[in-house]
Tab-separated table of C-alpha atoms in Angstrom:
chain	number	residue	atom	x	y	z
A	921	UNK	CA	-42.335	-15.979	-12.653
A	922	UNK	CA	-38.628	-15.378	-13.937
A	923	UNK	CA	-36.789	-12.163	-13.530
A	924	UNK	CA	-34.511	-11.756	-16.561
A	925	UNK	CA	-34.684	-8.080	-17.267
A	926	UNK	CA	-32.049	-5.665	-15.506
A	927	UNK	CA	-32.225	-1.847	-14.728
A	928	UNK	CA	-31.073	0.493	-17.531
A	929	UNK	CA	-30.588	3.558	-15.714
A	930	UNK	CA	-27.823	4.501	-12.669
A	931	UNK	CA	-31.027	6.106	-11.031
A	932	UNK	CA	-33.022	2.735	-11.173
A	933	UNK	CA	-29.873	0.689	-9.886
A	934	UNK	CA	-30.132	3.331	-6.827
A	935	UNK	CA	-33.311	3.008	-6.007
A	936	UNK	CA	-33.350	-0.792	-5.901
A	937	UNK	CA	-30.237	-0.754	-3.735
A	938	UNK	CA	-32.213	1.345	-1.382
A	939	UNK	CA	-35.143	-0.886	-1.518
A	940	UNK	CA	-32.945	-4.045	-0.727
A	941	UNK	CA	-31.212	-2.073	2.242
A	942	UNK	CA	-33.759	0.164	3.807
A	943	UNK	CA	-37.088	-2.206	3.082
A	944	UNK	CA	-40.390	-1.003	1.469
A	945	UNK	CA	-40.290	2.840	1.368
A	946	UNK	CA	-43.057	5.585	0.626
A	947	UNK	CA	-42.273	7.421	-2.773
A	948	UNK	CA	-41.858	10.593	-0.712
A	949	UNK	CA	-39.093	8.876	1.104
A	950	UNK	CA	-37.442	7.284	-1.674
A	951	UNK	CA	-37.482	10.656	-3.623
A	952	UNK	CA	-35.710	12.521	-0.312
A	953	UNK	CA	-33.224	9.222	-0.034
A	954	UNK	CA	-32.284	9.009	-3.859
A	955	UNK	CA	-32.324	12.737	-4.351
A	956	UNK	CA	-34.754	12.740	-7.116
A	957	UNK	CA	-37.382	15.043	-8.663
A	958	UNK	CA	-40.973	13.574	-8.258
A	959	UNK	CA	-40.838	13.179	-12.063
A	960	UNK	CA	-37.610	11.752	-12.274
A	961	UNK	CA	-38.930	9.123	-9.494
A	962	UNK	CA	-41.969	8.269	-11.093
A	963	UNK	CA	-40.359	7.731	-14.533
A	964	UNK	CA	-37.385	5.300	-12.952
A	965	UNK	CA	-40.415	3.498	-10.947
A	966	UNK	CA	-42.452	3.206	-13.803
A	967	UNK	CA	-39.822	1.290	-15.622
A	968	UNK	CA	-38.689	-0.920	-12.506
A	969	UNK	CA	-42.515	-1.938	-12.143
A	970	UNK	CA	-42.415	-2.643	-16.093
A	971	UNK	CA	-39.918	-4.984	-15.976
A	972	UNK	CA	-41.079	-6.690	-12.678
A	973	UNK	CA	-38.497	-5.605	-10.271
A	974	UNK	CA	-40.674	-3.427	-7.835
A	975	UNK	CA	-44.404	-3.370	-6.842
A	976	UNK	CA	-46.769	-1.075	-5.168
A	977	UNK	CA	-47.305	-2.283	-1.158
A	978	UNK	CA	-50.099	-0.002	-0.223
A	979	UNK	CA	-50.435	3.431	1.346
A	980	UNK	CA	-47.809	5.335	3.626
A	981	UNK	CA	-48.721	6.477	6.595
A	982	UNK	CA	-49.874	10.432	6.309
A	983	UNK	CA	-47.421	13.082	6.676
A	984	UNK	CA	-49.683	15.896	6.768
A	985	UNK	CA	-50.974	15.774	3.200
A	986	UNK	CA	-52.187	12.986	0.358
A	987	UNK	CA	-50.903	9.795	1.612
A	988	UNK	CA	-48.019	8.509	-0.750
A	989	UNK	CA	-47.790	4.778	-2.092
A	990	UNK	CA	-45.309	2.226	-0.448
A	991	UNK	CA	-42.969	0.758	-2.970
A	992	UNK	CA	-41.159	-2.401	-2.533
A	993	UNK	CA	-38.986	-5.115	-4.305
A	994	UNK	CA	-40.805	-7.855	-6.053
A	995	UNK	CA	-41.542	-10.834	-3.987
A	996	UNK	CA	-40.467	-12.804	-7.122
A	997	UNK	CA	-36.744	-11.715	-6.657
A	998	UNK	CA	-34.490	-14.298	-4.927
A	999	UNK	CA	-30.775	-15.055	-4.742
A	1000	UNK	CA	-28.639	-18.017	-3.797
A	1001	UNK	CA	-25.920	-17.548	-1.466
A	1002	UNK	CA	-23.164	-20.425	-1.563
A	1003	UNK	CA	-20.287	-20.475	1.036
A	1004	UNK	CA	-17.952	-22.920	0.048
A	1005	UNK	CA	-15.474	-23.820	2.563
A	1006	UNK	CA	-12.337	-26.407	2.835
A	1007	UNK	CA	-14.336	-28.664	5.089
A	1008	UNK	CA	-17.977	-27.577	4.870
A	1009	UNK	CA	-20.701	-26.146	2.579
A	1010	UNK	CA	-23.297	-23.522	3.278
A	1011	UNK	CA	-26.184	-22.853	0.671
A	1012	UNK	CA	-29.167	-20.319	1.609
A	1013	UNK	CA	-31.998	-18.716	-0.589
A	1014	UNK	CA	-32.684	-15.030	0.116
A	1015	UNK	CA	-35.229	-12.736	-0.600
A	1016	UNK	CA	-34.999	-9.532	-2.358
A	1017	UNK	CA	-34.198	-7.901	0.753
A	1018	UNK	CA	-31.625	-10.467	1.365
A	1019	UNK	CA	-33.579	-12.350	4.189
A	1020	UNK	CA	-32.469	-16.068	4.653
A	1021	UNK	CA	-35.467	-18.020	3.398
A	1022	UNK	CA	-33.932	-21.716	3.618
A	1023	UNK	CA	-30.458	-22.834	4.436
A	1024	UNK	CA	-28.912	-25.986	4.591
A	1025	UNK	CA	-25.330	-26.887	5.812
A	1026	UNK	CA	-23.497	-30.066	5.335
A	1027	UNK	CA	-19.644	-31.033	5.659
A	1028	UNK	CA	-17.466	-31.459	2.770
A	1029	UNK	CA	-14.019	-31.818	1.477
A	1030	UNK	CA	-13.040	-29.609	-1.371
A	1031	UNK	CA	-10.134	-31.389	-2.021
A	1032	UNK	CA	-12.227	-34.150	-3.596
A	1033	UNK	CA	-12.596	-31.776	-6.870
A	1034	UNK	CA	-14.604	-29.505	-8.895
A	1035	UNK	CA	-16.871	-31.648	-10.203
A	1036	UNK	CA	-18.417	-33.909	-7.204
A	1037	UNK	CA	-18.269	-30.740	-4.909
A	1038	UNK	CA	-20.050	-28.315	-7.311
A	1039	UNK	CA	-22.534	-31.442	-8.153
A	1040	UNK	CA	-23.431	-31.278	-4.584
A	1041	UNK	CA	-24.018	-27.398	-4.333
A	1042	UNK	CA	-26.019	-27.707	-7.430
A	1043	UNK	CA	-28.086	-30.124	-5.831
A	1044	UNK	CA	-28.554	-27.984	-2.638
A	1045	UNK	CA	-29.109	-25.026	-4.644
A	1046	UNK	CA	-32.148	-27.062	-6.569
A	1047	UNK	CA	-33.482	-28.535	-3.850
A	1048	UNK	CA	-33.898	-25.294	-1.869
A	1049	UNK	CA	-35.438	-23.776	-4.762
A	1050	UNK	CA	-37.684	-26.209	-5.405
A	1051	UNK	CA	-38.835	-26.513	-1.918
A	1052	UNK	CA	-39.606	-22.512	-1.894
A	1053	UNK	CA	-41.050	-22.510	-5.181
A	1054	UNK	CA	-38.814	-19.801	-6.757
A	1055	UNK	CA	-36.775	-19.071	-9.762
A	1056	UNK	CA	-33.323	-17.439	-8.704
A	1057	UNK	CA	-32.248	-13.950	-10.009
A	1058	UNK	CA	-28.765	-14.696	-9.296
A	1059	UNK	CA	-26.290	-17.052	-7.401
A	1060	UNK	CA	-23.113	-15.856	-5.466
A	1061	UNK	CA	-20.482	-18.088	-4.431
A	1062	UNK	CA	-17.619	-17.694	-2.037
A	1063	UNK	CA	-14.444	-20.405	-2.631
A	1064	UNK	CA	-11.548	-20.843	-0.371
A	1065	UNK	CA	-8.733	-19.507	-2.503
A	1066	UNK	CA	-7.787	-16.867	-4.904
A	1067	UNK	CA	-10.013	-16.003	-7.699
A	1068	UNK	CA	-9.611	-14.370	-11.032
A	1069	UNK	CA	-13.029	-12.295	-10.336
A	1070	UNK	CA	-13.845	-11.393	-13.892
A	1071	UNK	CA	-14.042	-14.841	-15.257
A	1072	UNK	CA	-15.233	-16.572	-12.053
A	1073	UNK	CA	-12.331	-19.213	-11.772
A	1074	UNK	CA	-9.938	-20.187	-8.858
A	1075	UNK	CA	-6.413	-19.581	-9.454
A	1076	UNK	CA	-3.621	-21.802	-8.338
A	1077	UNK	CA	-5.705	-22.319	-4.841
A	1078	UNK	CA	-3.059	-23.776	-2.470
A	1079	UNK	CA	-5.997	-26.169	-0.626
A	1080	UNK	CA	-8.138	-26.925	-3.843
A	1081	UNK	CA	-6.358	-29.311	-5.966
A	1082	UNK	CA	-7.831	-29.737	-9.383
A	1083	UNK	CA	-9.604	-26.411	-9.137
A	1084	UNK	CA	-7.283	-24.483	-10.893
A	1085	UNK	CA	-8.792	-22.370	-14.106
A	1086	UNK	CA	-12.155	-24.273	-13.272
A	1087	UNK	CA	-15.105	-22.246	-14.898
A	1088	UNK	CA	-17.077	-22.376	-11.567
A	1089	UNK	CA	-19.195	-19.210	-13.038
A	1090	UNK	CA	-19.824	-20.417	-16.452
A	1091	UNK	CA	-21.107	-24.072	-15.124
A	1092	UNK	CA	-23.667	-22.689	-12.878
A	1093	UNK	CA	-24.696	-20.143	-14.880
A	1094	UNK	CA	-25.290	-22.490	-17.754
A	1095	UNK	CA	-27.212	-24.805	-15.212
A	1096	UNK	CA	-29.520	-21.925	-13.335
A	1097	UNK	CA	-29.845	-19.899	-16.362
A	1098	UNK	CA	-29.072	-16.555	-14.294
A	1099	UNK	CA	-26.168	-14.490	-13.536
A	1100	UNK	CA	-23.347	-16.203	-11.095
A	1101	UNK	CA	-20.492	-14.252	-9.388
A	1102	UNK	CA	-17.478	-16.118	-7.797
A	1103	UNK	CA	-15.087	-14.307	-5.650
A	1104	UNK	CA	-12.438	-15.621	-2.709
A	1105	UNK	CA	-14.447	-16.520	0.437
A	1106	UNK	CA	-12.786	-14.107	2.702
A	1107	UNK	CA	-13.904	-11.114	0.311
A	1108	UNK	CA	-17.270	-12.330	0.256
A	1109	UNK	CA	-17.430	-12.581	4.011
A	1110	UNK	CA	-15.897	-8.962	4.388
A	1111	UNK	CA	-19.100	-8.042	2.065
A	1112	UNK	CA	-21.502	-9.553	3.969
A	1113	UNK	CA	-19.898	-8.036	7.557
A	1114	UNK	CA	-20.201	-4.337	5.779
A	1115	UNK	CA	-23.673	-5.025	4.734
A	1116	UNK	CA	-25.415	-6.359	7.856
A	1117	UNK	CA	-22.768	-6.903	10.497
A	1118	UNK	CA	-20.567	-4.833	12.903
A	1119	UNK	CA	-18.536	-3.041	9.754
A	1120	UNK	CA	-22.127	-1.846	8.474
A	1121	UNK	CA	-21.270	1.828	9.441
A	1122	UNK	CA	-17.364	1.975	7.957
A	1123	UNK	CA	-16.138	1.724	4.566
A	1124	UNK	CA	-12.479	1.087	4.984
A	1125	UNK	CA	-11.906	-2.126	7.172
A	1126	UNK	CA	-10.492	-5.790	7.285
A	1127	UNK	CA	-11.936	-8.836	7.724
A	1128	UNK	CA	-9.867	-11.752	8.726
A	1129	UNK	CA	-11.008	-15.404	8.327
A	1130	UNK	CA	-9.040	-17.658	10.286
A	1131	UNK	CA	-10.312	-21.088	9.778
A	1132	UNK	CA	-8.536	-23.975	7.554
A	1133	UNK	CA	-6.940	-21.287	5.534
A	1134	UNK	CA	-6.140	-17.316	6.670
A	1135	UNK	CA	-7.381	-14.785	4.542
A	1136	UNK	CA	-7.762	-10.967	4.643
A	1137	UNK	CA	-10.920	-9.173	2.690
A	1138	UNK	CA	-9.776	-5.561	2.123
A	1139	UNK	CA	-12.781	-3.002	1.776
A	1140	UNK	CA	-11.294	0.528	0.627
A	1141	UNK	CA	-14.255	3.209	0.387
A	1142	UNK	CA	-16.835	0.621	0.742
A	1143	UNK	CA	-15.382	-1.681	-2.327
A	1144	UNK	CA	-13.551	-4.768	-2.152
A	1145	UNK	CA	-9.994	-4.502	-3.020
A	1146	UNK	CA	-8.753	-7.921	-4.735
A	1147	UNK	CA	-5.486	-6.626	-6.642
A	1148	UNK	CA	-4.455	-7.348	-10.122
A	1149	UNK	CA	-4.451	-10.965	-10.107
A	1150	UNK	CA	-7.180	-11.774	-7.226
A	1151	UNK	CA	-4.738	-12.604	-4.471
A	1152	UNK	CA	-5.028	-9.721	-2.384
A	1153	UNK	CA	-5.323	-10.456	1.385
A	1154	UNK	CA	-3.806	-13.894	1.015
A	1155	UNK	CA	-1.949	-13.240	4.057
A	1156	UNK	CA	-2.213	-16.903	5.386
A	1157	UNK	CA	0.967	-17.371	3.069
A	1158	UNK	CA	3.267	-14.479	4.630
A	1159	UNK	CA	6.374	-16.169	6.051
A	1160	UNK	CA	6.184	-15.792	9.789
A	1161	UNK	CA	8.838	-18.540	10.908
A	1162	UNK	CA	11.712	-19.626	8.125
A	1163	UNK	CA	12.083	-22.827	10.070
A	1164	UNK	CA	8.188	-23.821	10.241
A	1165	UNK	CA	6.474	-26.499	8.744
A	1166	UNK	CA	5.604	-26.823	5.148
A	1167	UNK	CA	2.438	-25.248	4.256
A	1168	UNK	CA	0.097	-26.371	1.600
A	1169	UNK	CA	1.411	-23.705	-1.157
A	1170	UNK	CA	4.905	-25.433	-0.790
A	1171	UNK	CA	6.748	-22.921	1.346
A	1172	UNK	CA	7.502	-23.501	4.797
A	1173	UNK	CA	6.378	-21.450	8.014
A	1174	UNK	CA	3.351	-19.626	6.237
A	1175	UNK	CA	0.954	-18.060	8.919
A	1176	UNK	CA	-1.634	-20.555	7.541
A	1177	UNK	CA	0.985	-23.566	8.393
A	1178	UNK	CA	1.440	-22.460	11.967
A	1179	UNK	CA	-2.070	-21.359	13.008
A	1180	UNK	CA	-4.694	-22.715	10.756
A	1181	UNK	CA	-7.569	-25.179	11.818
A	1182	UNK	CA	-5.086	-28.266	10.791
A	1183	UNK	CA	-2.353	-26.742	12.428
A	1184	UNK	CA	-3.872	-25.962	15.635
A	1185	UNK	CA	-5.253	-29.857	15.530
A	1186	UNK	CA	-1.759	-30.909	14.365
A	1187	UNK	CA	-0.185	-29.285	17.430
A	1188	UNK	CA	-2.822	-30.368	20.131
A	1189	UNK	CA	-2.672	-33.680	18.910
A	1190	UNK	CA	1.237	-33.698	19.769
A	1191	UNK	CA	0.676	-32.314	23.043
A	1192	UNK	CA	-2.008	-35.013	23.664
A	1193	UNK	CA	0.232	-37.690	22.709
A	1194	UNK	CA	3.248	-36.559	24.381
A	1195	UNK	CA	1.269	-36.139	27.505
A	1196	UNK	CA	2.112	-32.483	27.746
A	1197	UNK	CA	-1.754	-31.865	28.185
A	1198	UNK	CA	-3.686	-33.916	30.314
A	1199	UNK	CA	-6.673	-32.378	29.474
A	1200	UNK	CA	-6.311	-33.168	25.530
A	1201	UNK	CA	-4.994	-36.698	25.977
A	1202	UNK	CA	-8.429	-37.529	28.012
A	1203	UNK	CA	-10.232	-35.879	24.963
A	1204	UNK	CA	-8.050	-37.592	22.776
A	1205	UNK	CA	-8.638	-40.996	24.359
A	1206	UNK	CA	-12.429	-40.525	24.627
A	1207	UNK	CA	-12.985	-39.180	21.226
A	1208	UNK	CA	-10.173	-40.609	19.050
A	1209	UNK	CA	-9.826	-37.221	17.274
A	1210	UNK	CA	-9.266	-33.633	18.250
A	1211	UNK	CA	-10.870	-30.567	17.094
A	1212	UNK	CA	-10.391	-27.109	17.216
A	1213	UNK	CA	-13.416	-27.052	19.611
A	1214	UNK	CA	-11.659	-29.446	21.863
A	1215	UNK	CA	-8.527	-26.977	22.292
A	1216	UNK	CA	-11.124	-24.171	23.105
A	1217	UNK	CA	-12.814	-26.122	25.494
A	1218	UNK	CA	-9.655	-27.214	27.526
A	1219	UNK	CA	-8.328	-23.626	27.404
A	1220	UNK	CA	-11.761	-22.464	29.296
A	1221	UNK	CA	-11.161	-25.282	31.726
A	1222	UNK	CA	-7.684	-23.848	32.394
A	1223	UNK	CA	-5.588	-26.168	30.413
A	1224	UNK	CA	-1.914	-24.224	30.218
A	1225	UNK	CA	-0.902	-26.066	27.245
A	1226	UNK	CA	-4.422	-25.365	25.109
A	1227	UNK	CA	-4.231	-21.790	26.259
A	1228	UNK	CA	-0.533	-21.586	25.136
A	1229	UNK	CA	-1.291	-22.834	21.869
A	1230	UNK	CA	-4.424	-20.199	21.340
A	1231	UNK	CA	-2.144	-17.414	22.708
A	1232	UNK	CA	0.679	-18.710	20.532
A	1233	UNK	CA	-1.670	-18.607	17.359
A	1234	UNK	CA	-3.076	-14.885	18.301
A	1235	UNK	CA	0.418	-13.703	18.637
A	1236	UNK	CA	1.468	-14.598	15.209
A	1237	UNK	CA	-1.922	-13.430	13.562
A	1238	UNK	CA	-1.465	-10.106	15.420
A	1239	UNK	CA	2.248	-9.802	14.291
A	1240	UNK	CA	0.936	-10.019	10.662
A	1241	UNK	CA	-1.832	-7.531	11.146
A	1242	UNK	CA	0.373	-4.894	12.870
A	1243	UNK	CA	2.262	-4.735	9.610
A	1244	UNK	CA	-1.473	-4.117	7.851
A	1245	UNK	CA	-2.240	-1.982	10.067
A	1246	UNK	CA	0.618	0.415	9.775
A	1247	UNK	CA	0.326	0.058	5.925
A	1248	UNK	CA	-3.674	0.514	5.383
A	1249	UNK	CA	-4.747	2.375	8.542
A	1250	UNK	CA	-8.273	0.408	8.655
A	1251	UNK	CA	-11.306	1.971	10.607
A	1252	UNK	CA	-12.139	-1.459	12.074
A	1253	UNK	CA	-10.613	-5.369	12.094
A	1254	UNK	CA	-13.328	-7.874	12.154
A	1255	UNK	CA	-11.958	-11.581	12.955
A	1256	UNK	CA	-14.213	-14.615	11.540
A	1257	UNK	CA	-14.066	-17.907	10.389
A	1258	UNK	CA	-13.927	-21.241	12.395
A	1259	UNK	CA	-11.422	-20.217	14.526
A	1260	UNK	CA	-12.876	-17.282	15.791
A	1261	UNK	CA	-15.318	-19.357	17.958
A	1262	UNK	CA	-12.041	-19.690	20.000
A	1263	UNK	CA	-13.480	-16.602	21.362
A	1264	UNK	CA	-11.805	-13.715	23.472
A	1265	UNK	CA	-8.809	-15.633	24.248
A	1266	UNK	CA	-7.614	-15.533	20.910
A	1267	UNK	CA	-9.089	-12.003	20.133
A	1268	UNK	CA	-7.514	-10.501	23.194
A	1269	UNK	CA	-3.764	-11.871	22.055
A	1270	UNK	CA	-4.402	-10.625	18.514
A	1271	UNK	CA	-5.459	-7.081	20.027
A	1272	UNK	CA	-2.623	-7.035	22.575
A	1273	UNK	CA	-0.160	-7.473	19.926
A	1274	UNK	CA	-1.425	-5.173	17.202
A	1275	UNK	CA	-1.713	-2.174	19.952
A	1276	UNK	CA	1.626	-3.052	20.959
A	1277	UNK	CA	3.304	-3.591	17.525
A	1278	UNK	CA	1.364	-0.729	15.301
A	1279	UNK	CA	1.884	2.975	15.928
A	1280	UNK	CA	-0.312	4.564	18.223
A	1281	UNK	CA	-1.665	6.830	15.624
A	1282	UNK	CA	-3.154	4.083	13.743
A	1283	UNK	CA	-4.566	1.852	16.814
A	1284	UNK	CA	-5.746	4.837	18.786
A	1285	UNK	CA	-9.032	4.423	17.697
A	1286	UNK	CA	-9.007	1.036	15.982
A	1287	UNK	CA	-11.713	-1.807	17.242
A	1288	UNK	CA	-10.529	-5.399	16.927
A	1289	UNK	CA	-13.797	-7.570	16.901
A	1290	UNK	CA	-15.386	-10.617	16.556
A	1291	UNK	CA	-17.757	-10.883	13.533
A	1292	UNK	CA	-21.447	-10.187	14.017
A	1293	UNK	CA	-22.776	-12.030	11.259
A	1294	UNK	CA	-20.425	-15.274	12.520
A	1295	UNK	CA	-21.126	-18.504	10.298
A	1296	UNK	CA	-23.575	-16.315	7.966
A	1297	UNK	CA	-21.200	-13.790	6.754
A	1298	UNK	CA	-20.399	-15.840	3.558
A	1299	UNK	CA	-23.783	-16.652	2.550
A	1300	UNK	CA	-25.181	-12.992	3.052
A	1301	UNK	CA	-21.946	-11.646	1.429
A	1302	UNK	CA	-22.605	-13.853	-1.697
A	1303	UNK	CA	-26.412	-12.461	-2.079
A	1304	UNK	CA	-25.204	-8.812	-1.712
A	1305	UNK	CA	-22.671	-9.457	-4.104
A	1306	UNK	CA	-24.868	-10.896	-6.678
A	1307	UNK	CA	-27.449	-8.742	-6.186
A	1308	UNK	CA	-25.369	-5.805	-6.256
A	1309	UNK	CA	-24.590	-7.077	-9.665
A	1310	UNK	CA	-28.222	-7.689	-10.714
A	1311	UNK	CA	-29.476	-4.756	-9.620
A	1312	UNK	CA	-26.756	-2.609	-11.557
A	1313	UNK	CA	-27.047	-1.328	-14.908
A	1314	UNK	CA	-25.616	-3.440	-17.653
């Protein structure tokens, strides 16, 4: 069964959001949660049943009188969440309540260009949808670069050569015949963590992704702040060292060029080849390569050079975040992305710098924590984003 109709009132959208976030509820509970009169509730539910977005699900437990009927989202509603990273692709099929039904992940290289990369994304979505026997109500996509959200196109993304102005949204929408939304990957992760992670109870917070790139998702009053052109939060290109290495954006000394995944591997390789770190040199000799995970393992084993690389990177990130804390005054900062796997050594350094360099009024009650959703934040956030769109009125 295809779901093509949309709600046509604010009340219907509110009910769909409640059923997504709270699960099946009785009519009585829905009326209370949505603050609707019984007649209004019945009219809105009747319309949603008519267009195939909700269905009845048996009787609720007695509340002392006549047993109310349970209502749930249609089992035919499914969404695809796509987290397209610089070096990996994650695709998931989620049901109406955003529970992951199927998931595929594989290495990729976004620098290959939009045609081969999006072609593979399409194959993965089709494979999962076919295996699950579902037709999609919408697709959400996160990409590792600035996005003009209204048009669903990347805009001059530094680590995505060939993707500038590429119509990602329109190509996928034509292929699958359903709504598609595209946003910067860290914005999508921020949405996911706010919906089902450690930031669920706050509406003003920062999600910082530290991976191949470094970015910051900004949520204000529960809404993503994207800026005028979609590049708000692109903190990876804040200068932290005027004499630092050249960044992918063309400038020198950007945060990303000093402590993204590629920068960490670059510095670790230099330490291994020079003999400054015996632990890293041993790993390089054994594996003929070094990864950020190798740096983390060496640091855990007590290698002072690896510890220094992580602390130095954390210090640089902390200095940038200290400025953001003074400017935005968030309720919480969540750290995610591939380098979040370096764990509490990195987190402790970031915390220390932020707490020392920001005003006590801004940091007196400011948790800085690791992402609870971890690698799934992007997929879940993409599904939240597109389901919000599908559940909203035209």
